[in-house]
Each structure stands twice: as C-alpha cells, then as structure tokens.
C-alpha cells in the first residue's frame, strides 16, 4: 500500500488503528473481543514497515544507511524492551494497565508523526492487485533481493530461536524468576546500539563486509553461548545475547541499504517482499527453539543456531563473495 497510498496518511491511519486496538484489548471482557482487538493491533502495527522505506526515500543517498540504522535501532529497542516493561507494569498495576499505557504512548507518537512527518505521494499508477503481483516480479528480477531476504530470514530464525529458548535456560539453569528474565531481556536490547554503526558502515560502501561480519558473529556467538551456559556464567550469556542481536542488526541494515537502492519508486513493494520472507521463515525459529531446548538442552540449541549461521556463510561464499560492495 505504501506504493499506492499517500504515506503519511497510511502511517497515521495505522497508528490510530493501533491505539484503538490497544484500548480494545485493555477493555476486553471476553476472549472474542480480546482476540478481535489483538488482530486490529497486529494488523495496524505494520505501519512501521511503511516508515522504514519512507525514511530511506527521504534521506540523501550519502546518509541512507545511517537513516535506516536510526529507524531500525528504535524498532529493535522497542521490541526488546516491550517484554520486560510489560512484565513490570503488569506486576505493578495489572495487565490491562499495560495496554492503556501502550495506547497512550502510541497516541503521542501519532501526534508527533502528524506534526513532523512530511507527505509523500507515490508515483505508481498500478492497482492494488497489480502491486501485489509486482512484488513477486521484483523478487524474480533482482537476485540480490532474494539473497538479502535469505540472509535475514536465516538470522531471524536464529534470533527467534534464541529468545524462545533463553528464558527456559534462564529459569532452569540460572534459577531466575520472571523479573530476572525481564532484566536479562533489557540487557539484550543493547544489541540495538549497533544499528547506527551498521548504517554508517553501509554508507561507506562496506555492506558486503558488514554482512560477512554479521553472519560470522552470529555463528561464533551461538558456539560460545554453549560454553558459557555450561560454565554457569550469566553475564557471559548476556553478552552472547547482545552479540546475537547485533549480528541481526548488522545484516538487516546493510541489506536494506542495498535493496532500497534497487528501485526508488518501489520501496514499499521491495520492503514487503523482503519482510514477508523474513517473517514467514523467521517464525519457525520459535518452534525450533522450544523443541531443541526441550529435547537437547541449550547444547542442541546452540549447535542449531551456529549451523544456521553456517548456512548463511555458505550462501555468502557461493553467491556474494565477489559481488561489489553495496550491490
């Protein structure tokens, strides 16, 4: 839709929908209304995926990576902080209070977007059905888009696997309670700090090197996490979490810096194709994480995570090693 509908209006509509959805959850009196409101909230939360290509479009070519990095650092920080903050607020004032708070914060964000975000009218004249089809056509046309989506899908599988299995390990191996797990997630948010750095590196023409670094960092972090869990070092396990989050961000920012340059007038469709692949495959990470830690403990989980990184490195060596930087 971001290549069809004026972007500011689309973002504001989705933000308003998220506010209403959060209020609906907070006021829900039964499972049907709760699920309906949750569906509205989930659908409208995709507004952020309109913001990312819009920010890239509004930025100069020389600063595009840093702009994407700034937006994505905020996105990942929000994702990582959501669980511990929700845990603390729910413990203090009940779960409904968290959704009232979420609605209020989202409304404030909406006001800021209303006053500060410039309008952008897409150039496309295609109908919605044709736009959806063109997303598939873009995947066929640009091998680099398929490759970048494959990289990020692999890293997102590993990311979800880690954060599904880690709370189980934290409670069983380290004896942490709910608040302790929430504090651990706060530490993991430190990985978001790498996003602006990744953007800066991408702007300097080092996207390919950053990609290799992210894949290698993920692989080594999972391998190292097995040793630190076996040794019972909670601090070192927290460092592993930060490094894994950082690896995901390194690849994400460098990848988006590349794909948004493929066709400036199709940023929304490119991002839709890219993120659809990432989320569809990434969702399997939660299943893999829960199954692996249940059947083989953290040792099996770490091996699978390292193997996923190894698959990404293999793809890089086969298809990307000789590709020019930022291409």
Tab-separated table of C-alpha atoms in Angstrom:
chain	number	residue	atom	x	y	z
A	1	UNK	CA	0.000	0.000	0.000
A	2	UNK	CA	2.874	2.434	0.601
A	3	UNK	CA	3.493	2.494	-3.165
A	4	UNK	CA	-0.185	3.300	-3.759
A	5	UNK	CA	-1.491	5.432	-0.857
A	6	UNK	CA	-0.014	8.697	0.398
A	7	UNK	CA	2.470	7.514	3.015
A	8	UNK	CA	1.790	9.951	5.843
A	9	UNK	CA	-1.935	9.245	5.742
A	10	UNK	CA	-1.296	5.493	5.683
A	11	UNK	CA	1.023	5.707	8.689
A	12	UNK	CA	-1.409	7.863	10.662
A	13	UNK	CA	-4.314	5.500	9.914
A	14	UNK	CA	-2.298	2.502	11.070
A	15	UNK	CA	-1.189	4.379	14.192
A	16	UNK	CA	-4.783	5.290	15.041
A	17	UNK	CA	-5.780	1.667	14.496
A	18	UNK	CA	-3.050	0.515	16.867
A	19	UNK	CA	-4.331	2.933	19.522
A	20	UNK	CA	-7.890	1.656	19.150
A	21	UNK	CA	-6.691	-1.940	19.170
A	22	UNK	CA	-4.724	-1.444	22.387
A	23	UNK	CA	-7.718	0.213	24.033
A	24	UNK	CA	-9.893	-2.664	22.855
A	25	UNK	CA	-7.559	-5.188	24.472
A	26	UNK	CA	-7.480	-3.202	27.713
A	27	UNK	CA	-11.281	-3.036	27.842
A	28	UNK	CA	-11.959	-6.573	26.573
A	29	UNK	CA	-14.455	-8.558	28.638
A	30	UNK	CA	-14.098	-11.900	26.903
A	31	UNK	CA	-11.901	-13.933	24.549
A	32	UNK	CA	-13.759	-12.893	21.386
A	33	UNK	CA	-13.345	-9.156	21.935
A	34	UNK	CA	-9.780	-9.672	23.142
A	35	UNK	CA	-8.794	-11.598	20.011
A	36	UNK	CA	-10.562	-9.131	17.711
A	37	UNK	CA	-8.752	-6.194	19.309
A	38	UNK	CA	-5.452	-8.083	19.200
A	39	UNK	CA	-5.983	-8.707	15.478
A	40	UNK	CA	-6.565	-4.990	14.866
A	41	UNK	CA	-3.442	-4.127	16.853
A	42	UNK	CA	-1.341	-6.650	14.965
A	43	UNK	CA	-2.535	-5.559	11.534
A	44	UNK	CA	-2.027	-1.877	12.295
A	45	UNK	CA	1.436	-2.387	13.777
A	46	UNK	CA	2.786	-2.853	10.246
A	47	UNK	CA	2.790	0.923	9.908
A	48	UNK	CA	6.431	0.836	10.946
A	49	UNK	CA	7.182	-1.079	7.752
A	50	UNK	CA	5.931	1.959	5.852
A	51	UNK	CA	8.213	4.225	7.865
A	52	UNK	CA	11.416	2.359	7.010
A	53	UNK	CA	11.291	2.745	3.197
A	54	UNK	CA	9.854	6.245	3.616
A	55	UNK	CA	12.818	7.263	5.768
A	56	UNK	CA	15.177	5.792	3.174
A	57	UNK	CA	13.372	7.679	0.410
A	58	UNK	CA	13.545	10.999	2.255
A	59	UNK	CA	17.214	10.591	3.126
A	60	UNK	CA	20.085	11.600	0.901
A	61	UNK	CA	21.975	8.757	-0.764
A	62	UNK	CA	25.076	9.525	1.292
A	63	UNK	CA	23.212	9.139	4.611
A	64	UNK	CA	20.693	6.468	3.707
A	65	UNK	CA	22.368	3.708	5.703
A	66	UNK	CA	22.573	5.824	8.845
A	67	UNK	CA	18.934	6.838	8.455
A	68	UNK	CA	17.808	3.221	8.145
A	69	UNK	CA	20.044	2.318	11.079
A	70	UNK	CA	18.480	5.003	13.252
A	71	UNK	CA	14.932	3.863	12.480
A	72	UNK	CA	15.777	0.189	12.929
A	73	UNK	CA	17.595	0.800	16.207
A	74	UNK	CA	14.412	2.346	17.558
A	75	UNK	CA	12.376	-0.569	16.236
A	76	UNK	CA	14.593	-3.246	17.784
A	77	UNK	CA	14.883	-1.337	21.055
A	78	UNK	CA	11.099	-1.243	21.267
A	79	UNK	CA	10.847	-4.961	20.537
A	80	UNK	CA	13.430	-5.863	23.160
A	81	UNK	CA	12.090	-3.503	25.836
A	82	UNK	CA	8.434	-4.422	25.325
A	83	UNK	CA	8.564	-7.706	27.222
A	84	UNK	CA	10.388	-6.520	30.371
A	85	UNK	CA	8.400	-3.281	30.574
A	86	UNK	CA	5.139	-5.181	30.132
A	87	UNK	CA	6.195	-7.589	32.866
A	88	UNK	CA	6.975	-4.782	35.308
A	89	UNK	CA	3.830	-2.766	34.553
A	90	UNK	CA	1.574	-5.821	34.731
A	91	UNK	CA	3.145	-6.780	38.044
A	92	UNK	CA	2.523	-3.314	39.468
A	93	UNK	CA	-0.885	-2.425	38.044
A	94	UNK	CA	-2.280	-5.435	36.179
A	95	UNK	CA	-2.141	-6.438	32.530
A	96	UNK	CA	-4.862	-4.012	31.419
A	97	UNK	CA	-2.755	-1.078	32.588
A	98	UNK	CA	-0.044	-2.063	30.121
A	99	UNK	CA	-2.405	-1.763	27.167
A	100	UNK	CA	-3.788	1.563	28.389
A	101	UNK	CA	-0.188	2.760	28.642
A	102	UNK	CA	0.581	1.397	25.175
A	103	UNK	CA	-2.418	3.217	23.716
A	104	UNK	CA	-1.305	6.483	25.309
A	105	UNK	CA	2.287	6.214	24.105
A	106	UNK	CA	1.174	5.251	20.600
A	107	UNK	CA	-1.197	8.224	20.525
A	108	UNK	CA	1.685	10.546	21.434
A	109	UNK	CA	3.758	9.017	18.643
A	110	UNK	CA	0.848	9.639	16.286
A	111	UNK	CA	0.733	13.311	17.256
A	112	UNK	CA	4.474	13.606	16.643
A	113	UNK	CA	4.110	11.967	13.226
A	114	UNK	CA	1.187	14.239	12.366
A	115	UNK	CA	3.199	17.369	13.071
A	116	UNK	CA	6.642	16.324	11.837
A	117	UNK	CA	6.284	13.738	9.067
A	118	UNK	CA	6.248	15.119	5.511
A	119	UNK	CA	3.767	13.856	2.960
A	120	UNK	CA	4.873	11.520	0.189
A	121	UNK	CA	2.685	10.753	-2.802
A	122	UNK	CA	3.735	7.539	-4.594
A	123	UNK	CA	4.344	7.668	-8.327
A	124	UNK	CA	2.804	4.276	-9.094
A	125	UNK	CA	-0.447	4.125	-11.069
A	126	UNK	CA	-0.936	0.365	-10.641
A	127	UNK	CA	-3.972	-1.079	-8.904
A	128	UNK	CA	-3.542	-2.923	-5.613
A	129	UNK	CA	-3.692	-6.398	-7.166
A	130	UNK	CA	-1.085	-5.447	-9.742
A	131	UNK	CA	1.101	-4.007	-6.987
A	132	UNK	CA	0.996	-7.299	-5.095
A	133	UNK	CA	1.948	-9.189	-8.244
A	134	UNK	CA	4.765	-6.754	-8.915
A	135	UNK	CA	6.275	-7.615	-5.511
A	136	UNK	CA	6.755	-11.162	-6.769
A	137	UNK	CA	8.104	-9.795	-10.046
A	138	UNK	CA	10.673	-7.758	-8.118
A	139	UNK	CA	11.895	-10.918	-6.399
A	140	UNK	CA	12.320	-12.548	-9.790
A	141	UNK	CA	14.033	-9.518	-11.289
A	142	UNK	CA	16.598	-8.845	-8.563
A	143	UNK	CA	18.729	-11.796	-7.377
A	144	UNK	CA	20.249	-9.569	-4.697
A	145	UNK	CA	16.788	-9.063	-3.170
A	146	UNK	CA	16.335	-12.825	-2.881
A	147	UNK	CA	19.806	-13.205	-1.406
A	148	UNK	CA	19.375	-10.431	1.169
A	149	UNK	CA	15.996	-11.851	2.185
A	150	UNK	CA	17.575	-15.291	2.595
A	151	UNK	CA	20.333	-13.892	4.820
A	152	UNK	CA	17.912	-12.049	7.062
A	153	UNK	CA	15.443	-14.932	7.206
A	154	UNK	CA	18.220	-17.190	8.494
A	155	UNK	CA	19.326	-14.654	11.085
A	156	UNK	CA	15.751	-14.029	12.182
A	157	UNK	CA	15.185	-17.766	12.620
A	158	UNK	CA	18.237	-17.853	14.885
A	159	UNK	CA	17.136	-14.680	16.708
A	160	UNK	CA	13.668	-16.055	17.480
A	161	UNK	CA	15.143	-19.404	18.420
A	162	UNK	CA	17.475	-17.756	20.927
A	163	UNK	CA	14.796	-15.633	22.583
A	164	UNK	CA	12.377	-18.567	22.761
A	165	UNK	CA	14.886	-20.919	24.360
A	166	UNK	CA	16.783	-18.399	26.511
A	167	UNK	CA	14.008	-17.829	29.114
A	168	UNK	CA	13.810	-21.589	29.674
A	169	UNK	CA	17.561	-21.777	30.227
A	170	UNK	CA	17.491	-18.722	32.474
A	171	UNK	CA	14.883	-20.285	34.744
A	172	UNK	CA	16.181	-23.860	34.741
A	173	UNK	CA	19.955	-23.354	34.566
A	174	UNK	CA	20.364	-19.990	36.283
A	175	UNK	CA	17.323	-20.065	38.582
A	176	UNK	CA	15.904	-16.706	37.519
A	177	UNK	CA	12.288	-15.736	38.072
A	178	UNK	CA	10.038	-13.688	35.805
A	179	UNK	CA	11.629	-10.382	36.814
A	180	UNK	CA	15.114	-11.779	36.313
A	181	UNK	CA	14.255	-12.933	32.806
A	182	UNK	CA	12.815	-9.482	32.097
A	183	UNK	CA	16.039	-7.823	33.240
A	184	UNK	CA	18.031	-10.176	31.012
A	185	UNK	CA	15.919	-9.042	28.047
A	186	UNK	CA	16.787	-5.449	28.944
A	187	UNK	CA	20.456	-6.336	28.588
A	188	UNK	CA	19.751	-7.923	25.221
A	189	UNK	CA	18.396	-4.606	23.965
A	190	UNK	CA	21.988	-3.379	23.932
A	191	UNK	CA	22.400	-5.076	20.564
A	192	UNK	CA	20.245	-2.342	19.028
A	193	UNK	CA	23.087	0.126	19.587
A	194	UNK	CA	24.973	-1.399	16.667
A	195	UNK	CA	22.310	-0.312	14.141
A	196	UNK	CA	23.588	3.261	13.592
A	197	UNK	CA	27.126	1.886	13.290
A	198	UNK	CA	25.940	-0.627	10.695
A	199	UNK	CA	24.291	2.206	8.780
A	200	UNK	CA	27.480	4.253	8.880
A	201	UNK	CA	29.483	1.300	7.558
A	202	UNK	CA	26.938	0.750	4.776
A	203	UNK	CA	27.193	4.405	3.757
A	204	UNK	CA	30.953	3.961	3.478
A	205	UNK	CA	30.478	1.145	0.964
A	206	UNK	CA	31.065	-1.746	3.352
A	207	UNK	CA	27.723	-3.546	3.163
A	208	UNK	CA	29.214	-6.824	1.974
A	209	UNK	CA	31.877	-6.801	4.682
A	210	UNK	CA	29.222	-5.962	7.273
A	211	UNK	CA	27.120	-8.877	6.064
A	212	UNK	CA	30.002	-11.307	6.427
A	213	UNK	CA	30.760	-9.895	9.866
A	214	UNK	CA	27.157	-10.305	10.992
A	215	UNK	CA	26.938	-13.912	9.817
A	216	UNK	CA	30.267	-14.793	11.411
A	217	UNK	CA	29.328	-13.031	14.651
A	218	UNK	CA	26.069	-14.987	14.873
A	219	UNK	CA	27.836	-18.304	14.303
A	220	UNK	CA	30.567	-17.675	16.862
A	221	UNK	CA	28.135	-16.242	19.426
A	222	UNK	CA	25.991	-19.368	19.367
A	223	UNK	CA	29.044	-21.602	19.642
A	224	UNK	CA	30.351	-19.560	22.549
A	225	UNK	CA	26.984	-19.495	24.298
A	226	UNK	CA	27.122	-23.262	24.823
A	227	UNK	CA	30.358	-22.922	26.769
A	228	UNK	CA	29.157	-20.020	28.915
A	229	UNK	CA	25.899	-21.790	29.808
A	230	UNK	CA	27.837	-24.927	30.722
A	231	UNK	CA	30.125	-22.780	32.875
A	232	UNK	CA	27.142	-21.109	34.550
A	233	UNK	CA	28.173	-17.562	33.627
A	234	UNK	CA	25.054	-15.409	33.442
A	235	UNK	CA	26.989	-12.281	32.471
A	236	UNK	CA	28.691	-14.038	29.572
A	237	UNK	CA	25.328	-15.410	28.444
A	238	UNK	CA	24.034	-11.842	28.433
A	239	UNK	CA	26.981	-10.817	26.268
A	240	UNK	CA	26.041	-13.618	23.861
A	241	UNK	CA	22.516	-12.203	23.663
A	242	UNK	CA	23.836	-8.729	22.844
A	243	UNK	CA	26.155	-10.100	20.156
A	244	UNK	CA	23.406	-12.171	18.525
A	245	UNK	CA	21.103	-9.144	18.432
A	246	UNK	CA	23.948	-7.074	16.997
A	247	UNK	CA	24.579	-9.673	14.281
A	248	UNK	CA	20.945	-9.482	13.187
A	249	UNK	CA	21.122	-5.696	13.010
A	250	UNK	CA	24.386	-5.648	11.063
A	251	UNK	CA	22.860	-7.716	8.293
A	252	UNK	CA	19.451	-6.028	8.382
A	253	UNK	CA	20.770	-2.501	7.963
A	254	UNK	CA	23.312	-3.366	5.287
A	255	UNK	CA	20.688	-5.386	3.426
A	256	UNK	CA	18.043	-2.675	3.470
A	257	UNK	CA	20.620	-0.111	2.396
A	258	UNK	CA	21.173	-2.238	-0.714
A	259	UNK	CA	17.620	-3.247	-1.594
A	260	UNK	CA	16.109	0.233	-1.272
A	261	UNK	CA	18.527	1.368	-3.956
A	262	UNK	CA	17.273	-1.194	-6.472
A	263	UNK	CA	14.183	0.804	-7.471
A	264	UNK	CA	13.498	4.079	-5.619
A	265	UNK	CA	9.866	4.073	-6.771
A	266	UNK	CA	9.146	0.565	-5.475
A	267	UNK	CA	10.479	0.824	-1.924
A	268	UNK	CA	7.228	-0.318	-0.335
A	269	UNK	CA	6.907	-3.392	-2.536
A	270	UNK	CA	10.573	-4.272	-2.134
A	271	UNK	CA	10.281	-3.996	1.635
A	272	UNK	CA	7.046	-6.014	1.595
A	273	UNK	CA	8.644	-8.854	-0.364
A	274	UNK	CA	11.744	-8.767	1.826
A	275	UNK	CA	9.957	-8.641	5.188
A	276	UNK	CA	7.352	-11.240	4.198
A	277	UNK	CA	10.106	-13.770	3.555
A	278	UNK	CA	11.913	-12.769	6.744
A	279	UNK	CA	8.853	-13.069	8.990
A	280	UNK	CA	7.402	-16.222	7.415
A	281	UNK	CA	10.633	-18.148	7.807
A	282	UNK	CA	11.650	-16.354	10.988
A	283	UNK	CA	8.507	-17.535	12.764
A	284	UNK	CA	9.826	-21.089	12.582
A	285	UNK	CA	12.609	-20.071	14.949
A	286	UNK	CA	10.229	-20.099	17.904
A	287	UNK	CA	9.171	-23.658	17.094
A	288	UNK	CA	12.769	-24.778	16.627
A	289	UNK	CA	13.873	-23.061	19.829
A	290	UNK	CA	11.250	-24.636	22.062
A	291	UNK	CA	11.728	-28.089	20.515
A	292	UNK	CA	15.526	-28.015	20.632
A	293	UNK	CA	15.848	-26.863	24.227
A	294	UNK	CA	13.255	-29.423	25.321
A	295	UNK	CA	14.954	-32.338	23.594
A	296	UNK	CA	18.636	-31.468	23.855
A	297	UNK	CA	19.011	-28.529	26.202
A	298	UNK	CA	20.945	-25.414	25.337
A	299	UNK	CA	23.718	-27.503	23.792
A	300	UNK	CA	21.471	-28.589	20.927
A	301	UNK	CA	20.018	-25.092	20.561
A	302	UNK	CA	23.463	-23.535	20.269
A	303	UNK	CA	24.558	-26.081	17.660
A	304	UNK	CA	21.461	-25.409	15.556
A	305	UNK	CA	21.998	-21.653	15.869
A	306	UNK	CA	25.612	-21.971	14.772
A	307	UNK	CA	24.548	-24.224	11.886
A	308	UNK	CA	22.056	-21.582	10.725
A	309	UNK	CA	24.871	-19.051	10.715
A	310	UNK	CA	26.966	-21.562	8.784
A	311	UNK	CA	24.276	-21.846	6.112
A	312	UNK	CA	24.316	-18.065	5.758
A	313	UNK	CA	28.100	-18.033	5.447
A	314	UNK	CA	27.899	-20.737	2.786
A	315	UNK	CA	25.419	-18.656	0.785
A	316	UNK	CA	27.733	-15.675	1.122
A	317	UNK	CA	30.769	-17.590	-0.127
A	318	UNK	CA	28.840	-19.126	-3.014
A	319	UNK	CA	26.877	-16.120	-4.268
A	320	UNK	CA	28.089	-12.919	-2.635
A	321	UNK	CA	31.823	-13.148	-2.046
A	322	UNK	CA	32.799	-11.494	-5.333
A	323	UNK	CA	29.871	-9.114	-5.559
A	324	UNK	CA	30.893	-5.424	-5.379
A	325	UNK	CA	30.275	-3.682	-2.071
A	326	UNK	CA	26.763	-2.207	-1.672
A	327	UNK	CA	25.458	-4.260	-4.620
